[in-house]
């Protein structure tokens, strides 16, 4: 991995800021960088992958995941992402719970997002259900130079999990930027039982972060995703011990929303965005995006919750069971 980081650094040093001036229009160079993170809640296509356990999301399955529902979901996710900022499209979008390249290609090229001009990178993980992560980027704000899928070695009793997506690139201002997209294992089987699984993901992430900071101590690093842990839990404390700060620890949203996910009437933040000191110094705005159309009443516990696609096995034309996180950075 050190070789990859060194190669990325050499490319960055060789192209310099002149590259950014040639590639980006002047209007793009005046826009601040904005990162959005969203768990898409099982964004599957309707075709069976013989190598994956995706039977739950097929037209003939109990959920009756038809093409009509699939395309409505794509357009809903696109609408959700486009609504996250009011002064242009987000520069970077970190997505989790996307099934494969076909799904992300349809989102970027054929949904309501198609005119935004996004390109994307994603993983092809050993996750048993076929779940992956992706990074959408505006080519007018960010240019990838190198990317890798960081494989997480399972520990005892741990099933194969999602790879960590690592992308090294350059922003419109000529700065090098390292971006990671993470989707850590869920708490299935209980928090204590599954804790070592999320710790293994955090350790794999920190190995690469350490390599970057050893080579470039003032590197700009962003880590975003669904960690299935809240601030203060062991895996997240480990990440902070390796030089990153949780930028979204205190994030909140409209209508009294205090987390990205609601379980049994309680808001929790299991989605997070971390940044290195050079990023932390540039943070302008941090918030959970929670407009009216992404929320619904929760009859059992009262209050509001994310307007998701399924309540149990019952379909509703919602968006996701998570809300988007947004971090906006100041320009130099």
Short mmCIF file of C-alpha atoms in Angstrom, two decimals:
data_model
loop_
_atom_site.label_atom_id
_atom_site.label_comp_id
_atom_site.label_asym_id
_atom_site.label_seq_id
_atom_site.Cartn_x
_atom_site.Cartn_y
_atom_site.Cartn_z
CA UNK A 1 0.00 0.00 0.00
CA UNK A 2 2.92 2.35 0.68
CA UNK A 3 3.89 1.91 -2.95
CA UNK A 4 0.45 3.10 -4.06
CA UNK A 5 0.62 6.14 -1.81
CA UNK A 6 4.11 7.05 -2.96
CA UNK A 7 3.03 6.71 -6.59
CA UNK A 8 0.05 8.95 -5.96
CA UNK A 9 2.22 11.57 -4.29
CA UNK A 10 4.70 11.56 -7.20
CA UNK A 11 1.89 12.09 -9.71
CA UNK A 12 0.49 14.96 -7.66
CA UNK A 13 3.84 16.66 -7.41
CA UNK A 14 4.44 16.32 -11.13
CA UNK A 15 1.12 17.79 -12.29
CA UNK A 16 0.91 20.66 -9.79
CA UNK A 17 -1.69 23.43 -9.81
CA UNK A 18 -1.26 24.12 -13.52
CA UNK A 19 -3.16 20.90 -14.22
CA UNK A 20 -6.13 22.14 -12.21
CA UNK A 21 -6.27 25.41 -14.13
CA UNK A 22 -6.34 23.53 -17.46
CA UNK A 23 -8.95 20.97 -16.39
CA UNK A 24 -11.45 22.98 -14.34
CA UNK A 25 -13.49 25.93 -15.59
CA UNK A 26 -13.16 29.14 -13.58
CA UNK A 27 -16.67 28.75 -12.15
CA UNK A 28 -15.75 25.38 -10.65
CA UNK A 29 -12.60 26.82 -9.12
CA UNK A 30 -14.68 29.27 -7.07
CA UNK A 31 -16.90 26.57 -5.49
CA UNK A 32 -16.09 25.06 -2.08
CA UNK A 33 -15.68 21.29 -1.85
CA UNK A 34 -18.72 19.48 -0.44
CA UNK A 35 -18.83 15.81 0.59
CA UNK A 36 -22.12 13.94 1.07
CA UNK A 37 -22.33 10.49 2.68
CA UNK A 38 -25.40 8.27 2.34
CA UNK A 39 -26.35 4.68 3.07
CA UNK A 40 -28.81 3.90 0.26
CA UNK A 41 -30.70 1.11 2.09
CA UNK A 42 -30.29 -1.96 -0.08
CA UNK A 43 -29.98 -0.44 -3.53
CA UNK A 44 -30.21 -3.70 -5.49
CA UNK A 45 -31.05 -4.28 -9.13
CA UNK A 46 -33.68 -6.89 -10.08
CA UNK A 47 -31.34 -9.50 -11.56
CA UNK A 48 -29.89 -12.49 -9.74
CA UNK A 49 -26.12 -12.73 -9.37
CA UNK A 50 -25.34 -16.44 -9.15
CA UNK A 51 -22.32 -15.72 -6.94
CA UNK A 52 -24.24 -13.67 -4.37
CA UNK A 53 -27.15 -14.12 -1.98
CA UNK A 54 -29.38 -11.43 -3.47
CA UNK A 55 -32.56 -13.53 -3.64
CA UNK A 56 -34.43 -11.17 -1.31
CA UNK A 57 -34.40 -8.43 -3.94
CA UNK A 58 -35.82 -10.17 -6.99
CA UNK A 59 -39.24 -9.70 -8.66
CA UNK A 60 -40.48 -13.13 -7.59
CA UNK A 61 -39.21 -12.83 -3.98
CA UNK A 62 -41.31 -11.91 -0.96
CA UNK A 63 -40.37 -8.24 -1.28
CA UNK A 64 -41.48 -8.25 -4.96
CA UNK A 65 -38.56 -6.04 -5.99
CA UNK A 66 -39.78 -5.15 -9.48
CA UNK A 67 -38.16 -2.94 -12.11
CA UNK A 68 -40.75 -0.26 -11.41
CA UNK A 69 -39.78 -0.18 -7.73
CA UNK A 70 -36.08 -0.30 -8.61
CA UNK A 71 -36.26 2.70 -10.95
CA UNK A 72 -38.37 4.64 -8.50
CA UNK A 73 -35.73 3.96 -5.86
CA UNK A 74 -32.95 5.18 -8.19
CA UNK A 75 -34.77 8.43 -8.88
CA UNK A 76 -35.59 8.91 -5.20
CA UNK A 77 -31.92 8.50 -4.24
CA UNK A 78 -30.95 10.93 -7.01
CA UNK A 79 -33.50 13.49 -5.76
CA UNK A 80 -32.19 13.06 -2.21
CA UNK A 81 -28.58 13.65 -3.25
CA UNK A 82 -29.33 16.66 -5.42
CA UNK A 83 -31.26 18.30 -2.59
CA UNK A 84 -28.30 18.19 -0.17
CA UNK A 85 -26.84 21.52 -1.32
CA UNK A 86 -28.47 24.70 -2.58
CA UNK A 87 -25.55 26.17 -4.54
CA UNK A 88 -24.63 23.48 -7.04
CA UNK A 89 -24.14 19.73 -6.89
CA UNK A 90 -22.00 18.06 -4.19
CA UNK A 91 -18.37 17.64 -5.23
CA UNK A 92 -18.07 14.11 -3.78
CA UNK A 93 -20.70 11.56 -2.75
CA UNK A 94 -19.79 8.50 -0.67
CA UNK A 95 -22.42 5.76 -1.07
CA UNK A 96 -22.86 2.53 0.87
CA UNK A 97 -25.27 -0.39 0.35
CA UNK A 98 -25.09 -0.36 -3.44
CA UNK A 99 -25.14 -3.78 -5.06
CA UNK A 100 -22.88 -3.52 -8.10
CA UNK A 101 -21.56 -1.48 -11.00
CA UNK A 102 -24.84 -1.83 -12.89
CA UNK A 103 -26.74 -0.09 -10.09
CA UNK A 104 -24.30 2.80 -9.75
CA UNK A 105 -24.07 3.22 -13.53
CA UNK A 106 -27.87 3.46 -13.72
CA UNK A 107 -27.89 6.00 -10.88
CA UNK A 108 -25.25 8.19 -12.50
CA UNK A 109 -26.26 7.83 -16.16
CA UNK A 110 -30.00 7.13 -16.27
CA UNK A 111 -31.69 8.53 -13.16
CA UNK A 112 -32.51 12.13 -12.26
CA UNK A 113 -28.80 12.45 -11.50
CA UNK A 114 -27.83 11.98 -15.15
CA UNK A 115 -27.39 15.67 -15.99
CA UNK A 116 -25.06 16.28 -13.03
CA UNK A 117 -22.10 14.79 -14.93
CA UNK A 118 -20.83 12.52 -12.16
CA UNK A 119 -18.20 9.86 -12.66
CA UNK A 120 -17.70 7.09 -10.12
CA UNK A 121 -15.41 4.47 -8.63
CA UNK A 122 -16.52 1.47 -6.60
CA UNK A 123 -15.46 -1.81 -5.04
CA UNK A 124 -16.19 -5.44 -5.95
CA UNK A 125 -16.21 -6.99 -2.51
CA UNK A 126 -16.52 -10.56 -1.17
CA UNK A 127 -19.61 -9.55 0.85
CA UNK A 128 -22.01 -12.49 0.69
CA UNK A 129 -24.99 -10.37 -0.34
CA UNK A 130 -23.00 -8.47 -2.95
CA UNK A 131 -23.09 -5.14 -1.09
CA UNK A 132 -20.41 -2.61 -2.10
CA UNK A 133 -19.42 1.02 -1.66
CA UNK A 134 -18.89 3.76 -4.24
CA UNK A 135 -17.56 7.27 -4.63
CA UNK A 136 -19.30 9.64 -7.03
CA UNK A 137 -17.24 12.67 -8.02
CA UNK A 138 -17.77 15.73 -10.14
CA UNK A 139 -14.92 15.90 -12.68
CA UNK A 140 -15.15 19.69 -12.35
CA UNK A 141 -14.15 19.45 -8.68
CA UNK A 142 -11.98 16.36 -8.27
CA UNK A 143 -9.74 14.22 -10.44
CA UNK A 144 -8.81 10.71 -9.23
CA UNK A 145 -5.23 9.68 -9.87
CA UNK A 146 -5.22 6.27 -8.24
CA UNK A 147 -7.68 4.04 -6.42
CA UNK A 148 -7.58 0.73 -4.55
CA UNK A 149 -9.97 -1.65 -2.84
CA UNK A 150 -8.62 -2.43 0.64
CA UNK A 151 -9.53 -6.00 1.54
CA UNK A 152 -10.40 -6.67 5.20
CA UNK A 153 -9.13 -10.03 6.49
CA UNK A 154 -11.94 -11.67 8.50
CA UNK A 155 -11.30 -12.46 12.15
CA UNK A 156 -12.84 -15.40 14.03
CA UNK A 157 -16.55 -15.92 13.25
CA UNK A 158 -16.58 -12.97 10.84
CA UNK A 159 -18.12 -13.29 7.40
CA UNK A 160 -16.41 -11.64 4.39
CA UNK A 161 -17.22 -7.95 4.45
CA UNK A 162 -17.13 -4.92 2.19
CA UNK A 163 -13.80 -3.68 0.89
CA UNK A 164 -12.75 -0.16 1.83
CA UNK A 165 -12.57 2.11 -1.22
CA UNK A 166 -9.47 4.29 -1.30
CA UNK A 167 -9.16 7.10 -3.86
CA UNK A 168 -6.20 9.43 -4.23
CA UNK A 169 -6.79 12.52 -6.34
CA UNK A 170 -6.51 16.26 -6.77
CA UNK A 171 -9.05 18.97 -6.08
CA UNK A 172 -9.78 21.99 -8.25
CA UNK A 173 -7.46 24.10 -6.11
CA UNK A 174 -4.52 21.80 -6.82
CA UNK A 175 -4.53 20.09 -3.41
CA UNK A 176 -3.95 16.36 -3.05
CA UNK A 177 -6.88 14.61 -1.39
CA UNK A 178 -7.19 11.06 -0.06
CA UNK A 179 -10.76 9.74 0.25
CA UNK A 180 -11.93 6.51 1.89
CA UNK A 181 -15.44 5.03 1.77
CA UNK A 182 -16.26 2.50 4.53
CA UNK A 183 -19.18 0.21 5.31
CA UNK A 184 -18.38 -1.71 8.48
CA UNK A 185 -20.21 -4.91 9.51
CA UNK A 186 -23.59 -4.58 11.18
CA UNK A 187 -24.42 -5.46 14.77
CA UNK A 188 -26.13 -8.70 13.73
CA UNK A 189 -25.72 -11.18 16.58
CA UNK A 190 -25.33 -8.41 19.13
CA UNK A 191 -22.98 -5.47 19.64
CA UNK A 192 -20.48 -7.38 21.77
CA UNK A 193 -20.33 -10.36 19.41
CA UNK A 194 -19.86 -8.17 16.32
CA UNK A 195 -17.52 -5.58 17.86
CA UNK A 196 -14.30 -7.38 16.74
CA UNK A 197 -15.59 -7.33 13.15
CA UNK A 198 -15.87 -3.54 13.07
CA UNK A 199 -12.55 -3.27 14.88
CA UNK A 200 -10.93 -5.29 12.08
CA UNK A 201 -12.26 -2.80 9.52
CA UNK A 202 -10.97 0.13 11.57
CA UNK A 203 -7.54 -1.49 11.86
CA UNK A 204 -7.35 -2.02 8.08
CA UNK A 205 -8.33 1.59 7.49
CA UNK A 206 -5.77 2.85 10.00
CA UNK A 207 -2.96 0.87 8.36
CA UNK A 208 -3.39 2.88 5.19
CA UNK A 209 -4.01 6.18 6.97
CA UNK A 210 -0.77 5.66 8.90
CA UNK A 211 1.11 5.02 5.66
CA UNK A 212 -0.25 8.22 4.12
CA UNK A 213 0.58 10.37 7.15
CA UNK A 214 4.05 8.83 7.43
CA UNK A 215 4.75 9.85 3.83
CA UNK A 216 2.91 13.21 3.97
CA UNK A 217 2.32 14.42 7.56
CA UNK A 218 0.01 17.24 6.46
CA UNK A 219 -2.01 15.09 4.03
CA UNK A 220 -5.65 15.95 3.42
CA UNK A 221 -7.69 12.85 4.26
CA UNK A 222 -11.46 12.29 4.31
CA UNK A 223 -13.09 9.07 5.54
CA UNK A 224 -16.84 8.64 5.12
CA UNK A 225 -19.33 5.84 5.50
CA UNK A 226 -21.61 3.71 7.63
CA UNK A 227 -19.54 2.44 10.56
CA UNK A 228 -22.44 0.80 12.44
CA UNK A 229 -20.96 2.37 15.57
CA UNK A 230 -21.59 5.63 17.36
CA UNK A 231 -19.05 8.21 18.47
CA UNK A 232 -17.12 6.87 21.44
CA UNK A 233 -17.40 3.22 20.48
CA UNK A 234 -14.08 1.30 20.36
CA UNK A 235 -13.62 1.16 16.57
CA UNK A 236 -14.22 4.89 16.20
CA UNK A 237 -11.90 5.70 19.10
CA UNK A 238 -9.21 3.71 17.31
CA UNK A 239 -9.65 5.81 14.17
CA UNK A 240 -9.30 9.01 16.17
CA UNK A 241 -6.16 7.65 17.83
CA UNK A 242 -4.60 7.49 14.37
CA UNK A 243 -4.78 11.20 13.66
CA UNK A 244 -8.31 11.68 12.31
CA UNK A 245 -11.11 13.71 13.87
CA UNK A 246 -14.81 12.95 13.69
CA UNK A 247 -16.12 15.97 11.78
CA UNK A 248 -19.77 14.99 12.19
CA UNK A 249 -19.85 14.02 15.88
CA UNK A 250 -22.14 16.95 16.74
CA UNK A 251 -24.07 17.05 13.45
CA UNK A 252 -27.82 17.63 13.58
CA UNK A 253 -30.57 18.40 11.10
CA UNK A 254 -33.87 20.14 10.62
CA UNK A 255 -36.94 19.27 12.73
CA UNK A 256 -34.85 18.33 15.76
CA UNK A 257 -33.13 15.44 13.96
CA UNK A 258 -30.18 14.31 16.07
CA UNK A 259 -28.84 11.39 14.07
CA UNK A 260 -28.71 9.72 10.69
CA UNK A 261 -30.64 6.62 11.74
CA UNK A 262 -33.57 5.95 14.10
CA UNK A 263 -34.06 2.65 15.90
CA UNK A 264 -36.94 1.99 18.30
CA UNK A 265 -37.64 5.68 18.67
CA UNK A 266 -34.05 6.71 19.35
CA UNK A 267 -31.89 8.76 16.99
CA UNK A 268 -28.36 7.47 16.55
CA UNK A 269 -25.42 8.44 14.39
CA UNK A 270 -23.77 5.39 12.86
CA UNK A 271 -22.74 7.28 9.72
CA UNK A 272 -19.64 9.45 10.13
CA UNK A 273 -17.16 11.59 8.24
CA UNK A 274 -13.60 11.85 9.58
CA UNK A 275 -10.90 14.25 8.51
CA UNK A 276 -7.18 14.80 9.05
CA UNK A 277 -6.03 18.05 10.75
CA UNK A 278 -5.60 19.79 7.38
CA UNK A 279 -9.23 18.99 6.59
CA UNK A 280 -10.53 19.87 10.05
CA UNK A 281 -9.05 23.36 9.74
CA UNK A 282 -11.09 23.89 6.55
CA UNK A 283 -14.52 22.78 7.77
CA UNK A 284 -17.18 25.41 7.17
CA UNK A 285 -20.51 23.61 7.66
CA UNK A 286 -21.53 20.17 8.93
CA UNK A 287 -25.13 18.96 9.01
CA UNK A 288 -27.55 16.09 8.63
CA UNK A 289 -29.79 16.72 5.63
CA UNK A 290 -33.35 16.23 6.91
CA UNK A 291 -35.95 18.10 4.82
CA UNK A 292 -39.64 17.25 5.13
CA UNK A 293 -39.77 14.90 2.15
CA UNK A 294 -37.13 12.57 3.66
CA UNK A 295 -39.07 12.16 6.92
CA UNK A 296 -42.27 10.49 8.10
CA UNK A 297 -44.18 10.11 11.35
CA UNK A 298 -43.24 7.13 13.50
CA UNK A 299 -46.55 5.81 14.83
CA UNK A 300 -45.20 3.42 17.48
CA UNK A 301 -42.69 5.69 19.24
CA UNK A 302 -43.79 9.14 18.12
CA UNK A 303 -41.72 11.80 16.40
CA UNK A 304 -40.10 11.56 12.99
CA UNK A 305 -37.96 8.94 11.27
CA UNK A 306 -36.33 8.60 7.83
CA UNK A 307 -38.82 7.75 5.06
CA UNK A 308 -37.41 4.37 4.11
CA UNK A 309 -38.17 2.00 1.23
CA UNK A 310 -39.45 -0.88 3.37
CA UNK A 311 -41.09 -0.98 6.80
CA UNK A 312 -40.31 -4.58 7.64
CA UNK A 313 -41.48 -6.44 4.54
CA UNK A 314 -44.03 -3.77 3.57
CA UNK A 315 -42.99 -1.67 0.59
CA UNK A 316 -43.45 2.08 0.54
CA UNK A 317 -42.01 4.45 -2.10
CA UNK A 318 -39.49 6.04 0.27
CA UNK A 319 -35.82 6.93 0.09
CA UNK A 320 -33.54 5.32 2.68
CA UNK A 321 -33.54 4.34 6.34
CA UNK A 322 -30.52 6.64 6.73
CA UNK A 323 -30.26 10.40 6.26
CA UNK A 324 -27.38 12.06 4.36
CA UNK A 325 -24.41 13.62 6.12
CA UNK A 326 -22.93 16.77 4.57
CA UNK A 327 -19.54 18.40 5.16
CA UNK A 328 -18.68 21.62 3.38
CA UNK A 329 -15.09 22.87 3.31
CA UNK A 330 -13.86 26.44 3.04
CA UNK A 331 -11.61 27.45 0.17
CA UNK A 332 -8.11 28.66 0.99
#
